[in-house]
């Protein structure tokens, strides 16, 4: 692994580097989940009262999951299989990107107020929150990452950056996309934990 | 002996050893200066004897022994321009072939000694090196086949020995002795005074004055006489002095000879572009070809480059070809002499000669993995159909002739084809020959033998060609009656209506087609006698199709790998950045639009014989692209501008919301701190 990493770094092949990093990034998620689950089970208290989901919430969430899942499938799978993204998978990835660009503003407008962090001790007068800290944190990561992942490609479509700049944008796109996917997985886990009454 | 004497002796001994070593190393001369050495030199003949150029019987100079005195001729002949025939040399990337063109039989066979796939080895077709020189000598720099005299096989038996003596090899051996060798003529490239005449060079070769060609072409001497006029068994040793039959005579130009009988050679180390152009020019041909004066040169040449700046070499003349991944025989790293290496390569010394690094603003880097530089930057822009071009080697450019668009062989460019996933522009020539088909294998027959076998069948007049002969149809009275009726058939041609003229033209075309079918049947029947392989049948390959007899008087055509075009990549002329694809008003839509010329342009096969349904392919078919994918991709680009506006608006909104909550968060934290 280290030898290959050194070779890739020496060659300056950032695409190949991403391909190497990708499996390890996904391997970290189960570790986080297991650790978090253990802590949750050990320090389990009475589950907090949470706001219920309405149809709109579900649609938005499913839309986001669908878009990000599709984008991940068309990119990461291709990168792992062929080392690059092109042809039909790239076309589908672009279609998914269009959908994600549509879903992200809806997600933000609908969910941002539900994901505010409370600063200071709860007064007890406010309505129950919909999410606890993990989904909230992941929501903001998804939003920030979503902006980066979308803007990097939108900027690439303009004749602003040369090849070197475009490669930097591509790297930013890759890693911010990875962060969004990982954040969404953790968000899904956080929501599942909540639904199971562990939080 | 004193101590000093001993030291002196030792020093002298050491110096003499050094000098001896130096003498070994400096068998060949170099000045190691950028200034040009002035060449007042002695001339040497093919026997390595010094020539007295003022003598009446002075022989022609031999480049091998004259230039070779100071420059390593043995190394020079291993160079790329001369080593094709040497099977131990690297074949290298497929390049332009020699095309054996014979308009009398509709033949155009791409040939190479290098074994490039799609070309034929002249030797395998029974073409001797001498025949090769006499066919292609106009654009041969000497060496290679010009110095490859095959040994005459010795036969033991009397009858066999007599047959061997009358064989083609034996006769050619005699003629080689008369004509001498065609040495590499250094001055064909290194002459600096613009007096070197390739036309004279070619005339001398046609006259079989191989050994005299260099002297005459350089203009240092006049040559009288032709080896081609001499009989095979002519013996110069026994010929009478006043005989009309004698070897050519050389008369040196005294104005170029000094008092020491040395001759001035105006030599330039780095060949002038003009020398390269003689063999490496292309010319737009065909009906819609633009006028030459409307065309620019390669952008590098406009910037002041010379060909040899990039296509350079050392004494071994391994001229750098300049493509990516080229492995140079010397082991030198020549990566920076390719487009990408020079313009894009930061790590390995790119930017040579001030090459700018292109920004390619807004061009997704994926393009560099799919497209060669030349795909967007080289050749003329496609506008619907690959165009007919002529090249120096194929069409004899550089010599005075009446070049018109349809002079064979027809070469089309650019033809965009992928090689290892990368799209490159190519030139294409479709093989055309009379051959034999054995099983699934088709091989050409010797073109001269074909001509002899079909001469009486085709009856092509001198100065005409097979196509003209086929198309030369005279309608007889009954034909005219059939087309126009009995009354109108008698009317003079100029009195006919346009409609009637059209009818006659259509009938003429029909008769020409019938004529072509008959010619094909006749030709295929005639070449049967040349078939050597058991069970093989005669075929005619032309313009992407193979024709074979399907009955006594009919032929059938089919597609076959032997009929596919031979393709070779090209890089010049390079267009400036502003004229490349993807730049300018159309931008991405140059390629990403429905019917974009890069993918939708067609390539129609060209041969020398009539064809009502010529083989034609869209560029994307040849390149192996999925048409549906291209179209879907192109359609997606229609919504791209709107998507950009929408995307920026959406991300602006998301960013504002994020910013608002970040500010609220900061305010809350500050408020908490303030309360505490």
Tab-separated table of N, CA, C and O in Angstrom, chain A residues 84-88 90-91 94 97-98 101-102 104-105 108-109 112-113 116 119-120 140 143-144 146-147 150-151 154-164 166-167, chain B residues 344 346 357-366 368-370 626 628-629 632-633 636 640 643-644 646-648 650-651 653-655 657-658 661 664-665 668-669 672 675:
chain	number	residue	atom	x	y	z
A	84	UNK	N	-11.103	5.635	-14.055
A	84	UNK	CA	-11.547	6.941	-14.560
A	84	UNK	C	-13.036	6.884	-14.854
A	84	UNK	O	-13.641	5.816	-14.887
A	85	UNK	N	-13.567	8.058	-15.091
A	85	UNK	CA	-14.997	8.171	-15.350
A	85	UNK	C	-15.184	8.683	-16.771
A	85	UNK	O	-14.618	9.704	-17.147
A	86	UNK	N	-15.949	7.958	-17.557
A	86	UNK	CA	-16.179	8.395	-18.941
A	86	UNK	C	-17.374	7.664	-19.522
A	86	UNK	O	-17.955	6.762	-18.906
A	87	UNK	N	-17.756	8.062	-20.707
A	87	UNK	CA	-18.829	7.389	-21.438
A	87	UNK	C	-20.183	7.516	-20.767
A	87	UNK	O	-20.517	8.549	-20.179
A	88	UNK	N	-20.948	6.432	-20.839
A	88	UNK	CA	-22.306	6.454	-20.268
A	88	UNK	C	-22.306	6.746	-18.774
A	88	UNK	O	-23.147	7.540	-18.312
A	90	UNK	N	-20.377	8.595	-17.096
A	90	UNK	CA	-20.163	10.042	-16.936
A	90	UNK	C	-21.433	10.805	-17.295
A	90	UNK	O	-21.813	11.775	-16.619
A	91	UNK	N	-22.098	10.320	-18.347
A	91	UNK	CA	-23.346	10.982	-18.747
A	91	UNK	C	-24.394	10.868	-17.629
A	91	UNK	O	-25.056	11.853	-17.270
A	94	UNK	N	-23.611	13.100	-14.843
A	94	UNK	CA	-24.001	14.492	-15.123
A	94	UNK	C	-25.498	14.692	-14.914
A	94	UNK	O	-25.943	15.725	-14.406
A	97	UNK	N	-26.069	14.864	-11.353
A	97	UNK	CA	-25.587	16.148	-10.832
A	97	UNK	C	-26.644	17.228	-11.011
A	97	UNK	O	-26.842	18.078	-10.124
A	98	UNK	N	-27.345	17.153	-12.142
A	98	UNK	CA	-28.430	18.113	-12.378
A	98	UNK	C	-29.519	17.971	-11.323
A	98	UNK	O	-30.000	18.971	-10.765
A	101	UNK	N	-28.344	19.270	-7.971
A	101	UNK	CA	-28.364	20.736	-7.935
A	101	UNK	C	-29.779	21.248	-7.665
A	101	UNK	O	-29.969	22.315	-7.093
A	102	UNK	N	-30.771	20.464	-8.086
A	102	UNK	CA	-32.169	20.854	-7.832
A	102	UNK	C	-32.582	20.517	-6.405
A	102	UNK	O	-33.327	21.265	-5.758
A	104	UNK	N	-30.613	20.049	-3.644
A	104	UNK	CA	-29.869	20.668	-2.535
A	104	UNK	C	-30.531	21.953	-2.016
A	104	UNK	O	-30.695	22.107	-0.789
A	105	UNK	N	-30.980	22.876	-2.861
A	105	UNK	CA	-31.654	24.074	-2.325
A	105	UNK	C	-32.932	23.716	-1.572
A	105	UNK	O	-33.246	24.325	-0.537
A	108	UNK	N	-31.979	22.419	1.813
A	108	UNK	CA	-31.519	23.489	2.705
A	108	UNK	C	-32.687	24.322	3.193
A	108	UNK	O	-32.829	24.589	4.396
A	109	UNK	N	-33.560	24.704	2.253
A	109	UNK	CA	-34.687	25.559	2.633
A	109	UNK	C	-35.635	24.823	3.582
A	109	UNK	O	-36.214	25.407	4.495
A	112	UNK	N	-32.908	23.380	7.027
A	112	UNK	CA	-31.855	24.132	7.727
A	112	UNK	C	-32.291	24.491	9.146
A	112	UNK	O	-31.526	24.277	10.108
A	113	UNK	N	-33.535	24.973	9.305
A	113	UNK	CA	-33.977	25.419	10.642
A	113	UNK	C	-34.113	24.240	11.607
A	113	UNK	O	-34.054	24.397	12.816
A	116	UNK	N	-30.477	23.377	13.305
A	116	UNK	CA	-29.707	24.371	14.067
A	116	UNK	C	-29.206	23.729	15.350
A	116	UNK	O	-29.899	22.933	15.973
A	119	UNK	N	-27.408	26.526	21.286
A	119	UNK	CA	-26.257	27.023	22.056
A	119	UNK	C	-26.738	27.313	23.478
A	119	UNK	O	-27.734	27.995	23.677
A	120	UNK	N	-26.054	26.733	24.453
A	120	UNK	CA	-26.426	26.965	25.836
A	120	UNK	C	-27.426	25.925	26.314
A	120	UNK	O	-27.901	25.079	25.548
A	140	UNK	N	-25.027	19.692	7.896
A	140	UNK	CA	-24.258	20.875	7.495
A	140	UNK	C	-23.028	20.484	6.659
A	140	UNK	O	-22.628	21.223	5.761
A	143	UNK	N	-24.370	19.992	3.214
A	143	UNK	CA	-24.655	21.288	2.562
A	143	UNK	C	-23.353	21.951	2.099
A	143	UNK	O	-23.227	22.355	0.940
A	144	UNK	N	-22.375	22.037	3.009
A	144	UNK	CA	-21.114	22.694	2.644
A	144	UNK	C	-20.415	21.912	1.539
A	144	UNK	O	-19.940	22.478	0.542
A	146	UNK	N	-21.804	19.910	-0.526
A	146	UNK	CA	-22.632	19.998	-1.739
A	146	UNK	C	-22.325	21.248	-2.531
A	146	UNK	O	-22.284	21.231	-3.770
A	147	UNK	N	-22.108	22.342	-1.793
A	147	UNK	CA	-21.756	23.595	-2.488
A	147	UNK	C	-20.427	23.426	-3.217
A	147	UNK	O	-20.302	23.768	-4.390
A	150	UNK	N	-20.628	21.002	-6.212
A	150	UNK	CA	-21.369	21.544	-7.361
A	150	UNK	C	-20.610	22.703	-8.000
A	150	UNK	O	-20.496	22.777	-9.227
A	151	UNK	N	-20.098	23.582	-7.148
A	151	UNK	CA	-19.420	24.764	-7.699
A	151	UNK	C	-18.155	24.409	-8.466
A	151	UNK	O	-17.818	25.052	-9.465
A	154	UNK	N	-19.359	23.573	-11.828
A	154	UNK	CA	-19.928	24.749	-12.520
A	154	UNK	C	-18.823	25.706	-12.965
A	154	UNK	O	-18.852	26.223	-14.082
A	155	UNK	N	-17.843	25.882	-12.095
A	155	UNK	CA	-16.727	26.769	-12.457
A	155	UNK	C	-15.914	26.160	-13.606
A	155	UNK	O	-15.434	26.868	-14.488
A	156	UNK	N	-15.808	24.831	-13.588
A	156	UNK	CA	-15.063	24.150	-14.674
A	156	UNK	C	-15.694	24.382	-16.037
A	156	UNK	O	-15.030	24.248	-17.058
A	157	UNK	N	-16.972	24.677	-16.027
A	157	UNK	CA	-17.656	24.876	-17.303
A	157	UNK	C	-17.392	26.259	-17.900
A	157	UNK	O	-17.822	26.548	-19.003
A	158	UNK	N	-16.722	27.083	-17.137
A	158	UNK	CA	-16.419	28.421	-17.640
A	158	UNK	C	-14.952	28.507	-18.049
A	158	UNK	O	-14.105	27.841	-17.461
A	159	UNK	N	-14.664	29.299	-19.044
A	159	UNK	CA	-13.262	29.400	-19.475
A	159	UNK	C	-12.444	30.299	-18.554
A	159	UNK	O	-11.977	31.366	-18.954
A	160	UNK	N	-12.329	29.845	-17.309
A	160	UNK	CA	-11.589	30.637	-16.333
A	160	UNK	C	-10.241	29.982	-16.014
A	160	UNK	O	-9.202	30.611	-16.075
A	161	UNK	N	-10.324	28.704	-15.697
A	161	UNK	CA	-9.105	28.012	-15.276
A	161	UNK	C	-8.483	27.214	-16.420
A	161	UNK	O	-9.196	26.636	-17.236
A	162	UNK	N	-7.167	27.172	-16.398
A	162	UNK	CA	-6.437	26.347	-17.348
A	162	UNK	C	-6.370	24.915	-16.854
A	162	UNK	O	-7.022	24.559	-15.866
A	163	UNK	N	-5.554	24.110	-17.524
A	163	UNK	CA	-5.505	22.677	-17.196
A	163	UNK	C	-5.095	22.449	-15.745
A	163	UNK	O	-5.710	21.618	-15.052
A	164	UNK	N	-4.095	23.169	-15.274
A	164	UNK	CA	-3.651	22.965	-13.888
A	164	UNK	C	-4.772	23.306	-12.915
A	164	UNK	O	-5.035	22.562	-11.964
A	166	UNK	N	-7.921	23.321	-13.602
A	166	UNK	CA	-9.008	22.355	-13.783
A	166	UNK	C	-8.723	21.060	-13.008
A	166	UNK	O	-9.630	20.432	-12.475
A	167	UNK	N	-7.448	20.698	-12.975
A	167	UNK	CA	-7.092	19.479	-12.238
A	167	UNK	C	-7.295	19.677	-10.738
A	167	UNK	O	-7.727	18.760	-10.033
B	344	UNK	N	3.533	20.823	-22.863
B	344	UNK	CA	2.805	20.538	-21.627
B	344	UNK	C	3.685	19.968	-20.521
B	344	UNK	O	3.284	19.958	-19.369
B	346	UNK	N	6.097	19.703	-17.827
B	346	UNK	CA	6.862	20.561	-16.925
B	346	UNK	C	8.047	19.821	-16.315
B	346	UNK	O	9.094	20.395	-16.073
B	357	UNK	N	3.145	27.260	-22.732
B	357	UNK	CA	2.298	26.205	-22.166
B	357	UNK	C	0.845	26.616	-22.373
B	357	UNK	O	0.407	27.640	-21.847
B	358	UNK	N	0.103	25.842	-23.112
B	358	UNK	CA	-1.286	26.242	-23.377
B	358	UNK	C	-2.135	26.107	-22.122
B	358	UNK	O	-1.976	25.161	-21.350
B	359	UNK	N	-3.021	27.062	-21.911
B	359	UNK	CA	-3.874	27.013	-20.715
B	359	UNK	C	-5.051	26.072	-20.910
B	359	UNK	O	-5.494	25.426	-19.994
B	360	UNK	N	-5.569	26.024	-22.138
B	360	UNK	CA	-6.771	25.225	-22.422
B	360	UNK	C	-7.877	25.564	-21.424
B	360	UNK	O	-8.457	24.671	-20.796
B	361	UNK	N	-8.148	26.840	-21.283
B	361	UNK	CA	-9.131	27.298	-20.287
B	361	UNK	C	-10.492	26.642	-20.519
B	361	UNK	O	-11.031	26.698	-21.632
B	362	UNK	N	-10.989	26.063	-19.467
B	362	UNK	CA	-12.336	25.491	-19.522
B	362	UNK	C	-12.398	24.135	-20.198
B	362	UNK	O	-13.478	23.557	-20.318
B	363	UNK	N	-11.270	23.603	-20.637
B	363	UNK	CA	-11.275	22.298	-21.302
B	363	UNK	C	-11.039	21.218	-20.248
B	363	UNK	O	-9.990	21.181	-19.607
B	364	UNK	N	-12.030	20.361	-20.103
B	364	UNK	CA	-11.952	19.306	-19.085
B	364	UNK	C	-10.735	18.423	-19.383
B	364	UNK	O	-10.547	17.987	-20.528
B	365	UNK	N	-9.885	18.167	-18.378
B	365	UNK	CA	-8.641	17.415	-18.619
B	365	UNK	C	-8.842	16.046	-19.261
B	365	UNK	O	-7.933	15.511	-19.873
B	366	UNK	N	-10.039	15.492	-19.115
B	366	UNK	CA	-10.327	14.182	-19.735
B	366	UNK	C	-10.018	14.193	-21.233
B	366	UNK	O	-9.649	13.166	-21.807
B	368	UNK	N	-7.554	15.302	-22.712
B	368	UNK	CA	-6.146	14.990	-23.009
B	368	UNK	C	-5.864	13.490	-22.957
B	368	UNK	O	-4.816	13.036	-23.378
B	369	UNK	N	-6.825	12.744	-22.391
B	369	UNK	CA	-6.674	11.288	-22.362
B	369	UNK	C	-7.371	10.649	-23.548
B	369	UNK	O	-7.237	9.452	-23.797
B	370	UNK	N	-8.180	11.439	-24.252
B	370	UNK	CA	-8.972	10.873	-25.360
B	370	UNK	C	-8.541	11.403	-26.728
B	370	UNK	O	-8.818	10.785	-27.737
B	626	UNK	N	-19.775	5.196	-30.329
B	626	UNK	CA	-21.189	4.853	-30.284
B	626	UNK	C	-21.980	6.097	-30.692
B	626	UNK	O	-21.943	7.113	-30.006
B	628	UNK	N	-25.158	6.720	-30.730
B	628	UNK	CA	-26.202	7.101	-29.771
B	628	UNK	C	-25.587	7.916	-28.629
B	628	UNK	O	-26.112	8.964	-28.242
B	629	UNK	N	-24.464	7.438	-28.164
B	629	UNK	CA	-23.801	8.135	-27.056
B	629	UNK	C	-23.379	9.551	-27.481
B	629	UNK	O	-23.564	10.514	-26.746
B	632	UNK	N	-26.577	11.691	-27.750
B	632	UNK	CA	-27.143	12.010	-26.427
B	632	UNK	C	-26.262	13.049	-25.732
B	632	UNK	O	-26.744	14.015	-25.148
B	633	UNK	N	-24.986	12.833	-25.845
B	633	UNK	CA	-24.017	13.773	-25.247
B	633	UNK	C	-24.180	15.161	-25.874
B	633	UNK	O	-24.206	16.175	-25.177
B	636	UNK	N	-27.242	16.867	-24.665
B	636	UNK	CA	-27.120	17.373	-23.293
B	636	UNK	C	-26.461	18.755	-23.276
B	636	UNK	O	-26.693	19.548	-22.371
B	640	UNK	N	-26.930	23.019	-21.568
B	640	UNK	CA	-25.800	23.381	-20.713
B	640	UNK	C	-25.805	24.851	-20.274
B	640	UNK	O	-25.608	25.133	-19.083
B	643	UNK	N	-28.360	25.255	-17.673
B	643	UNK	CA	-27.955	24.578	-16.437
B	643	UNK	C	-26.958	25.416	-15.651
B	643	UNK	O	-27.003	25.461	-14.420
B	644	UNK	N	-26.067	26.071	-16.387
B	644	UNK	CA	-25.071	26.907	-15.692
B	644	UNK	C	-25.758	28.017	-14.912
B	644	UNK	O	-25.474	28.239	-13.731
B	646	UNK	N	-28.876	28.125	-13.905
B	646	UNK	CA	-29.643	27.536	-12.819
B	646	UNK	C	-28.714	27.110	-11.680
B	646	UNK	O	-29.002	27.356	-10.494
B	647	UNK	N	-27.614	26.463	-12.051
B	647	UNK	CA	-26.672	25.956	-11.044
B	647	UNK	C	-26.131	27.071	-10.171
B	647	UNK	O	-26.092	26.941	-8.942
B	648	UNK	N	-25.743	28.162	-10.823
B	648	UNK	CA	-25.191	29.286	-10.034
B	648	UNK	C	-26.265	29.895	-9.133
B	648	UNK	O	-25.991	30.243	-7.977
B	650	UNK	N	-28.898	28.343	-7.896
B	650	UNK	CA	-29.197	27.391	-6.820
B	650	UNK	C	-28.101	27.418	-5.765
B	650	UNK	O	-28.378	27.467	-4.558
B	651	UNK	N	-26.847	27.405	-6.231
B	651	UNK	CA	-25.745	27.386	-5.262
B	651	UNK	C	-25.631	28.729	-4.532
B	651	UNK	O	-25.221	28.782	-3.369
B	653	UNK	N	-28.221	30.493	-3.665
B	653	UNK	CA	-29.260	30.398	-2.634
B	653	UNK	C	-28.780	29.546	-1.454
B	653	UNK	O	-28.897	29.939	-0.287
B	654	UNK	N	-28.226	28.386	-1.777
B	654	UNK	CA	-27.747	27.479	-0.722
B	654	UNK	C	-26.650	28.171	0.085
B	654	UNK	O	-26.633	28.087	1.327
B	655	UNK	N	-25.775	28.874	-0.597
B	655	UNK	CA	-24.673	29.550	0.099
B	655	UNK	C	-25.202	30.633	1.024
B	655	UNK	O	-24.707	30.804	2.144
B	657	UNK	N	-28.144	30.721	2.495
B	657	UNK	CA	-28.767	30.072	3.663
B	657	UNK	C	-27.686	29.622	4.640
B	657	UNK	O	-27.766	29.855	5.854
B	658	UNK	N	-26.652	28.987	4.055
B	658	UNK	CA	-25.555	28.507	4.899
B	658	UNK	C	-24.898	29.674	5.640
B	658	UNK	O	-24.658	29.601	6.842
B	661	UNK	N	-27.077	30.945	8.505
B	661	UNK	CA	-27.038	30.098	9.708
B	661	UNK	C	-25.685	30.155	10.396
B	661	UNK	O	-25.589	30.072	11.617
B	664	UNK	N	-25.830	33.321	12.279
B	664	UNK	CA	-26.689	33.141	13.457
B	664	UNK	C	-25.964	32.355	14.540
B	664	UNK	O	-26.065	32.624	15.724
B	665	UNK	N	-25.243	31.322	14.095
B	665	UNK	CA	-24.476	30.499	15.042
B	665	UNK	C	-23.439	31.327	15.759
B	665	UNK	O	-23.286	31.244	16.990
B	668	UNK	N	-25.059	33.586	18.226
B	668	UNK	CA	-25.491	32.859	19.428
B	668	UNK	C	-24.315	32.599	20.351
B	668	UNK	O	-24.414	32.757	21.570
B	669	UNK	N	-23.196	32.161	19.777
B	669	UNK	CA	-22.002	31.866	20.579
B	669	UNK	C	-21.521	33.144	21.257
B	669	UNK	O	-21.205	33.146	22.452
B	672	UNK	N	-23.805	33.985	24.059
B	672	UNK	CA	-23.566	33.111	25.207
B	672	UNK	C	-22.352	33.595	25.999
B	672	UNK	O	-22.391	33.678	27.232
B	675	UNK	N	-23.278	36.642	27.851
B	675	UNK	CA	-24.114	36.391	29.038
B	675	UNK	C	-23.276	35.874	30.195
B	675	UNK	O	-23.519	36.145	31.337
